[in-house]
Amino acid sequence: MLSWALAFLVIAIIAAIFGFGGIAGAAASIAQILFFVFLVLFVVALLFGRRIVT
């Protein structure tokens, strides 16, 4: 998921360089949403992923 966020960030940067403001804004928003979803899933995996059953 982090790779998708980075891909959309690169798309946003390239679109902004070429002057496509709408596409750049949409891609940046998608990248931001994916990054925060990644962070939430990462924290959940850290908290619940390594439960040791005794």
PDB file of C-alpha atoms in Angstrom:
ATOM      1  CA  MET A   1       0.000   0.000   0.000  1.00  0.00           C
ATOM      2  CA  LEU A   2       2.895   2.293   0.672  1.00  0.00           C
ATOM      3  CA  SER A   3       4.147   1.698  -2.854  1.00  0.00           C
ATOM      4  CA  TRP A   4       0.771   2.803  -4.236  1.00  0.00           C
ATOM      5  CA  ALA A   5       0.944   5.965  -2.146  1.00  0.00           C
ATOM      6  CA  LEU A   6       4.418   6.699  -3.489  1.00  0.00           C
ATOM      7  CA  ALA A   7       3.250   6.026  -7.048  1.00  0.00           C
ATOM      8  CA  PHE A   8       0.382   8.499  -6.710  1.00  0.00           C
ATOM      9  CA  LEU A   9       2.752  11.024  -5.158  1.00  0.00           C
ATOM     10  CA  VAL A  10       5.076  10.740  -8.162  1.00  0.00           C
ATOM     11  CA  ILE A  11       2.091  11.102 -10.504  1.00  0.00           C
ATOM     12  CA  ALA A  12       1.019  14.218  -8.598  1.00  0.00           C
ATOM     13  CA  ILE A  13       4.491  15.758  -8.828  1.00  0.00           C
ATOM     14  CA  ILE A  14       4.799  15.041 -12.550  1.00  0.00           C
ATOM     15  CA  ALA A  15       1.293  16.403 -13.225  1.00  0.00           C
ATOM     16  CA  ALA A  16       2.087  19.543 -11.234  1.00  0.00           C
ATOM     17  CA  ILE A  17       5.283  20.096 -13.212  1.00  0.00           C
ATOM     18  CA  PHE A  18       3.347  19.900 -16.486  1.00  0.00           C
ATOM     19  CA  GLY A  19       0.601  22.195 -15.191  1.00  0.00           C
ATOM     20  CA  PHE A  20      -2.259  19.756 -14.716  1.00  0.00           C
ATOM     21  CA  GLY A  21      -3.538  21.162 -11.434  1.00  0.00           C
ATOM     22  CA  GLY A  22      -6.713  19.096 -11.172  1.00  0.00           C
ATOM     23  CA  ILE A  23      -4.975  15.795 -11.781  1.00  0.00           C
ATOM     24  CA  ALA A  24      -2.138  16.763  -9.460  1.00  0.00           C
ATOM     25  CA  GLY A  25      -4.555  17.639  -6.667  1.00  0.00           C
ATOM     26  CA  ALA A  26      -6.541  14.441  -7.078  1.00  0.00           C
ATOM     27  CA  ALA A  27      -3.426  12.269  -7.160  1.00  0.00           C
ATOM     28  CA  ALA A  28      -2.017  14.025  -4.097  1.00  0.00           C
ATOM     29  CA  SER A  29      -5.284  13.465  -2.222  1.00  0.00           C
ATOM     30  CA  ILE A  30      -5.296   9.779  -3.126  1.00  0.00           C
ATOM     31  CA  ALA A  31      -1.658   9.476  -2.048  1.00  0.00           C
ATOM     32  CA  GLN A  32      -2.449  11.125   1.281  1.00  0.00           C
ATOM     33  CA  ILE A  33      -5.420   8.839   1.945  1.00  0.00           C
ATOM     34  CA  LEU A  34      -3.409   5.727   1.069  1.00  0.00           C
ATOM     35  CA  PHE A  35      -0.553   6.842   3.301  1.00  0.00           C
ATOM     36  CA  PHE A  36      -2.833   7.319   6.312  1.00  0.00           C
ATOM     37  CA  VAL A  37      -4.516   3.956   5.683  1.00  0.00           C
ATOM     38  CA  PHE A  38      -1.043   2.409   5.558  1.00  0.00           C
ATOM     39  CA  LEU A  39      -0.126   4.046   8.875  1.00  0.00           C
ATOM     40  CA  VAL A  40      -3.291   2.789  10.571  1.00  0.00           C
ATOM     41  CA  LEU A  41      -2.783  -0.757   9.286  1.00  0.00           C
ATOM     42  CA  PHE A  42       0.885  -0.652  10.276  1.00  0.00           C
ATOM     43  CA  VAL A  43       0.055   0.363  13.856  1.00  0.00           C
ATOM     44  CA  VAL A  44      -2.662  -2.301  14.089  1.00  0.00           C
ATOM     45  CA  ALA A  45      -0.220  -4.917  12.801  1.00  0.00           C
ATOM     46  CA  LEU A  46       2.363  -3.827  15.366  1.00  0.00           C
ATOM     47  CA  LEU A  47      -0.123  -4.020  18.214  1.00  0.00           C
ATOM     48  CA  PHE A  48      -1.868  -7.268  17.326  1.00  0.00           C
ATOM     49  CA  GLY A  49       0.529  -9.061  15.026  1.00  0.00           C
ATOM     50  CA  ARG A  50       2.931 -10.486  17.570  1.00  0.00           C
ATOM     51  CA  ARG A  51       0.668 -11.955  20.219  1.00  0.00           C
ATOM     52  CA  ILE A  52       2.345 -14.918  21.889  1.00  0.00           C
ATOM     53  CA  VAL A  53      -0.129 -17.617  22.900  1.00  0.00           C
ATOM     54  CA  THR A  54       1.002 -19.485  26.005  1.00  0.00           C
TER      55      THR A  54
END
